[in-house]
């Protein structure tokens, strides 16, 4: 029989492993990101203007962020970090999450220039605001306006401001002091996300110009701009920061792929049928740009010759009127394209929910709520 050791000779209890941070409501993630972005940009405004000697290029970014936004990417980053055990400094994870919102600011500022969008989140786009500011200052220097000069200035200024947001997104991540091991895991994923987002935007431009009209190309754009950049990359970046294994990374992709496609398909519908008061963007933009979305591609494929001719007349017309846009919407509805896209969204939403079977609560609960919000949103 083995006798118990005296207390003084017993092996000491090992130090318990540190408990990962509790999984808060994702709303808290958004609030923490907002506060960090505010502190970072306030500091940048103080540093970069040199007391008014230099132009304030921070305010346009600050105003864009203050106008709203769902902060989907930062929230997903924090969920991915918690899904992998929330290992490491929470402040590092928060800085990574917030840096993705600055990258998103870069992307949408330049996207608005390319799409010639007038409003974003219910306010003037950055290039429109820069144009108006230049027009306001012109009389003070006593120069006559040159045709197109103000618009060119506004667009060029917006591109530079977007570049600043891109530059600062990297700086903000580094301010979270990631360890060498974290950098080794995260940097390749960050580089791939940035590349894929830019390639997706290029293909979007190409499709709208060349009007190839094939569904495969439209789905590829959706995959790069929504699956990779909006859902999969943020989730995997957060998980990689915490040291996730390949099995978890694959499980996150199984959820992210159908959800990202559903997210972009909902965006396509809102771009044509949405309420501008809710979306913050004119409902004519996608039609005026002739965007080769899945919705438009399906409509053209399923339309009869007369419908095709009329749709092609309206698509890509910068002078498209609200009445003409309404005719285009009726044609799209008549082809069954709108209902087809709704069915595609439902199918992908259900596949995303099915992928959550391998996740434990509360991660699964948070991802389930996020999926519902992504596909049922009106803005």
C-alpha atoms as one frame of an Amber mdcrd trajectory, in Angstrom:
protein
   0.000   0.000   0.000   1.316   3.455  -0.847   1.145   5.895   2.040   0.464
   9.553   1.346   3.466  11.827   1.627   3.541  14.360   4.424   2.277  17.759
   3.304   5.712  19.325   3.587   7.218  16.757   1.198   4.430  16.656  -1.363
   5.250  18.002  -4.814   3.997  21.579  -5.074   0.965  22.173  -7.240   2.065
  23.513 -10.619   1.080  27.077 -11.431  -2.286  26.972 -13.140  -2.277  27.925
 -16.807  -3.501  31.474 -17.290  -7.136  31.646 -18.225  -7.832  33.243 -21.625
  -9.731  36.522 -21.470 -13.478  36.119 -21.208 -15.319  36.326 -24.523 -17.228
  39.615 -24.375 -20.161  40.737 -26.468 -18.843  41.618 -29.964 -20.335  45.084
 -29.460 -17.566  45.589 -26.915 -14.988  44.711 -29.578 -16.377  47.474 -31.772
 -16.308  50.015 -28.952 -12.694  49.190 -28.055 -11.653  49.520 -31.708 -13.434
  52.877 -32.004 -11.587  54.215 -28.959  -8.194  53.042 -30.198  -8.743  54.542
 -33.657  -9.802  57.840 -32.080  -6.671  57.984 -29.902  -4.377  57.054 -32.781
  -5.818  59.579 -35.262  -5.997  62.367 -32.669  -2.312  61.837 -31.992  -1.557
  61.810 -35.718  -3.422  65.107 -36.207  -1.306  66.711 -33.487   1.944  65.410
 -34.974   1.450  65.901 -38.691  -0.017  69.399 -39.030   2.854  71.165 -37.216
   0.554  73.701 -35.637  -1.255  74.508 -38.867   1.817  74.837 -41.090   0.968
  71.640 -42.945  -2.404  70.548 -44.334  -4.558  68.389 -42.095  -4.876  65.098
 -43.958  -6.065  63.245 -40.884  -9.512  64.818 -40.613 -10.898  63.242 -43.823
 -10.028  59.793 -42.464 -11.419  60.644 -39.030 -14.646  61.969 -40.550 -15.061
  58.874 -42.713 -14.709  56.611 -39.693 -16.983  58.803 -37.574 -19.712  58.634
 -40.229 -20.413  55.019 -39.318 -19.443  51.593 -40.536 -20.145  48.157 -39.143
 -16.490  47.411 -38.233 -17.056  43.867 -39.494 -13.367  43.180 -40.084 -12.101
  44.251 -36.628 -14.888  42.338 -34.905 -14.076  39.204 -36.891 -10.398  39.601
 -36.032 -11.181  39.633 -32.324 -13.537  36.649 -32.685 -10.794  34.726 -34.511
  -8.332  35.562 -31.736 -10.714  34.268 -29.075 -11.536  31.177 -31.160  -7.829
  30.254 -31.026  -7.647  30.649 -27.254  -6.903  34.401 -27.015  -3.203  33.705
 -26.381  -0.929  36.717 -26.039  -1.462  40.339 -25.152  -5.053  41.518 -25.765
  -3.673  44.924 -26.728  -1.788  43.365 -29.638  -4.984  41.762 -30.901  -6.866
  45.049 -30.576  -4.203  46.923 -32.552  -4.326  44.317 -35.313  -8.133  44.542
 -35.414  -8.148  48.355 -35.568  -5.463  48.362 -38.265  -7.843  46.483 -40.568
 -10.367  49.307 -40.279  -7.712  51.767 -41.467  -6.930  49.448 -44.364 -10.644
  49.396 -45.141 -10.672  53.219 -45.087  -7.885  53.196 -47.689  -9.861  50.762
 -49.839 -13.174  52.609 -49.786 -11.640  56.068 -50.291  -9.998  54.897 -53.497
 -12.978  52.740 -54.494 -15.179  55.848 -54.318 -12.804  57.685 -56.653 -12.909
  54.846 -59.176 -16.692  54.541 -58.936 -17.203  58.333 -58.989 -19.412  57.930
 -55.914 -20.923  61.102 -54.486 -21.766  59.925 -50.976 -20.557  57.293 -48.543
 -22.262  56.569 -45.216 -24.615  59.458 -45.834 -21.851  62.050 -46.287 -19.839
  63.372 -49.195 -17.102  61.010 -50.298 -13.546  62.112 -49.560 -12.828  63.161
 -53.144 -16.075  65.152 -53.318 -15.279  66.903 -50.026 -11.752  67.704 -51.225
 -13.140  69.126 -54.472 -15.582  71.344 -52.570 -12.830  72.535 -50.223 -10.612
  73.466 -53.158 -13.483  75.363 -54.809 -14.093  77.217 -51.544 -10.460  78.344
 -51.312 -10.066  79.310 -54.981 -11.449  82.890 -54.766  -8.962  83.710 -52.004
  -6.018  83.283 -54.374  -7.685  85.238 -57.181  -7.411  82.576 -59.859 -10.156
  81.693 -62.326 -11.322  78.065 -62.185 -10.062  75.785 -64.943 -12.375  73.179
 -66.397 -12.040  69.937 -64.487  -9.170  71.190 -62.332 -11.132  71.117 -59.082
 -12.419  67.604 -59.697  -8.930  66.392 -60.597  -7.546  67.927 -57.422 -10.244
  66.279 -55.311  -9.630  62.836 -56.786  -5.840  63.135 -56.549  -6.035  64.373
 -52.955  -8.326  61.490 -52.020  -5.865  58.968 -53.479  -3.103  60.447 -51.308
  -5.319  60.430 -48.222  -6.167  56.818 -48.923  -2.443  56.063 -49.183  -1.985
  57.587 -45.729  -4.675  55.311 -44.305  -2.840  52.329 -45.824   0.496  53.466
 -44.394  -0.974  54.063 -40.949  -2.753  50.712 -40.898   0.648  49.009 -40.837
   1.966  51.443 -38.237  -1.040  50.903 -35.978  -0.539  47.135 -36.048   3.143
  47.511 -35.131   2.234  49.789 -32.204   0.589  46.746 -30.624   4.102  45.276
 -30.232   3.540  41.855 -31.806   6.185  39.307 -30.892   8.574  37.963 -33.548
   6.605  34.692 -33.571   3.333  36.564 -34.076   4.831  38.614 -36.909   6.041
  35.442 -38.589   2.519  33.982 -38.483   0.549  37.119 -39.322   2.660  38.958
 -41.907   2.117  36.487 -44.795  -1.633  36.566 -44.185  -1.657  40.382 -44.099
   0.317  40.577 -47.338  -2.007  38.105 -49.042  -5.109  40.002 -47.870  -3.799
  43.311 -49.200  -2.812  41.787 -52.535  -6.139  39.999 -52.981  -8.150  43.113
 -52.109  -6.281  45.161 -54.718  -6.524  42.438 -57.374 -10.248  42.116 -56.640
 -10.690  45.854 -57.144  -8.720  45.696 -60.400 -10.893  42.864 -61.697 -13.992
  44.824 -60.656 -12.797  47.772 -62.751 -11.914  45.493 -65.659 -15.283  43.757
 -65.603 -17.142  47.058 -65.583 -15.123  48.314 -68.548 -14.918  45.220 -70.741
 -18.445  43.973 -69.897 -17.463  40.334 -70.258 -20.677  39.352 -68.518 -19.696
  35.845 -67.391 -20.778  34.549 -64.010 -17.381  33.022 -63.214 -15.674  36.434
 -63.380 -18.370  38.065 -61.234 -18.034  35.334 -58.593 -14.228  35.679 -58.597
 -14.532  39.401 -57.827 -16.973  38.597 -55.031 -14.585  35.975 -53.680 -11.595
  38.314 -53.559 -13.437  41.404 -52.297 -15.728  39.749 -49.758 -14.690  36.191
 -48.916 -10.984  36.881 -48.566 -10.822  40.527 -47.552 -14.010  40.932 -45.553
 -14.481  37.629 -43.717 -11.776  34.974 -44.103  -8.646  37.105 -43.724  -9.811
  38.964 -40.568 -10.851  35.707 -38.873  -7.616  33.958 -39.794  -5.451  36.931
 -38.850  -6.892  36.996 -35.343  -6.568  33.231 -35.025  -2.986  33.232 -36.338
  -2.031  35.920 -33.826  -3.113  33.513 -31.063  -1.222  30.581 -32.611  -4.082
  28.674 -34.265  -3.346  25.296 -35.823  -4.225  24.412 -39.409  -7.385  22.564
 -38.412  -8.858  25.732 -36.914  -7.745  27.832 -39.887  -9.522  25.380 -42.213
 -12.665  25.451 -40.062 -12.697  29.255 -40.183 -12.410  29.124 -43.985 -15.323
  26.682 -44.195 -17.459  29.289 -42.434 -15.971  32.350 -44.121 -16.228  31.241
 -47.751 -20.015  30.903 -48.017 -20.648  33.810 -45.648 -18.336  36.146 -47.580
 -20.108  35.272 -50.818 -23.500  35.881 -49.185 -22.244  39.221 -47.840 -21.176
  40.399 -51.299 -24.367  39.150 -52.936 -26.386  41.160 -50.401 -24.190  44.151
 -51.265 -25.038  43.654 -54.955 -28.760  43.729 -54.183 -28.460  46.792 -51.949
 -26.485  48.585 -54.661 -29.522  48.418 -56.954 -32.568  47.932 -54.710 -31.376
  49.424 -51.402 -32.749  52.449 -49.572 -30.191  55.302 -49.829 -31.273  56.599
 -46.419 -30.136  53.289 -44.941 -27.151  52.428 -47.138 -25.700  55.951 -47.168
 -24.982  55.636 -50.911 -26.989  56.698 -53.968 -28.923  53.773 -55.386 -27.894
  54.789 -58.918 -24.137  54.249 -58.489 -23.886  50.575 -59.440 -26.116  51.036
 -62.483 -24.319  54.189 -63.619 -20.975  52.437 -63.272 -22.294  49.374 -65.078
 -20.857  47.154 -62.361 -20.625  43.559 -63.552 -22.019  42.122 -60.322 -23.530
  38.655 -60.029 -26.974  40.308 -60.035 -26.367  42.203 -63.280 -24.617  39.254
 -64.913 -27.555  36.943 -64.167 -30.038  39.549 -65.385 -28.245  39.888 -68.721
 -27.960  36.123 -69.100 -31.642  35.499 -68.383 -33.076  38.508 -70.239 -34.691
  38.207 -73.639 -33.091  40.179 -76.518 -35.307  43.251 -76.010 -34.600  43.322
 -72.266 -30.881  42.895 -72.909 -30.826  45.822 -75.325 -32.627  48.085 -72.892
 -30.483  47.056 -69.927 -27.263  47.574 -71.895 -28.501  51.042 -72.829 -28.841
  51.982 -69.156 -25.848  50.186 -67.638 -22.739  52.339 -67.460 -24.588  55.537
 -68.376 -23.251  58.422 -66.223 -26.411  60.416 -66.981 -28.805  57.643 -65.908
 -31.953  59.228 -64.468 -33.991  57.893 -61.525 -36.816  57.009 -63.954 -34.447
  55.041 -66.180 -33.016  53.302 -63.114 -36.534  52.260 -62.120 -37.053  50.740
 -65.579 -33.751  48.865 -65.181 -34.866  47.518 -61.796 -38.129  46.267 -63.250
 -36.254  44.456 -66.020 -33.880  42.874 -63.482 -36.872  41.740 -61.423 -38.629
  40.356 -64.505 -35.637  38.221 -65.472 -35.753  36.495 -62.079 -32.189  37.633
 -61.288 -33.137  39.268 -58.000 -34.837  36.126 -56.702 -31.961  33.981 -57.947
 -29.498  36.059 -55.941 -31.724  35.845 -52.856 -31.686  32.054 -53.225 -27.901
  32.080 -53.537 -27.670  34.125 -50.332 -29.921  31.700 -48.446 -27.926  28.689
 -49.662 -24.602  30.205 -48.603 -25.970  31.393 -45.265 -27.111  27.867 -44.441
 -23.722  26.449 -45.438 -21.957  28.960 -43.179 -24.182  27.967 -40.252 -23.479
  24.307 -40.966 -19.741  24.961 -40.682 -20.217  26.195 -37.114 -20.870  22.670
 -35.832 -17.167  22.289 -35.019 -17.041  25.469 -32.914 -17.843  25.737 -29.245
 -19.964  28.460 -27.685 -19.548  31.397 -27.295 -17.499  31.605 -30.542 -20.196
  29.755 -32.473 -22.899  32.016 -31.024 -21.022  35.172 -32.032 -20.365  33.877
 -35.551 -23.999  32.798 -35.893 -25.244  36.281 -34.942 -22.734  37.923 -37.257
 -23.828  35.715 -40.155 -27.462  36.620 -39.627 -26.630  40.327 -39.555 -24.502
  40.071 -42.698 -27.152  38.459 -44.880 -30.239  40.215 -43.522 -28.800  43.713
 -43.413 -30.424  46.679 -45.124 -27.333  48.888 -45.131
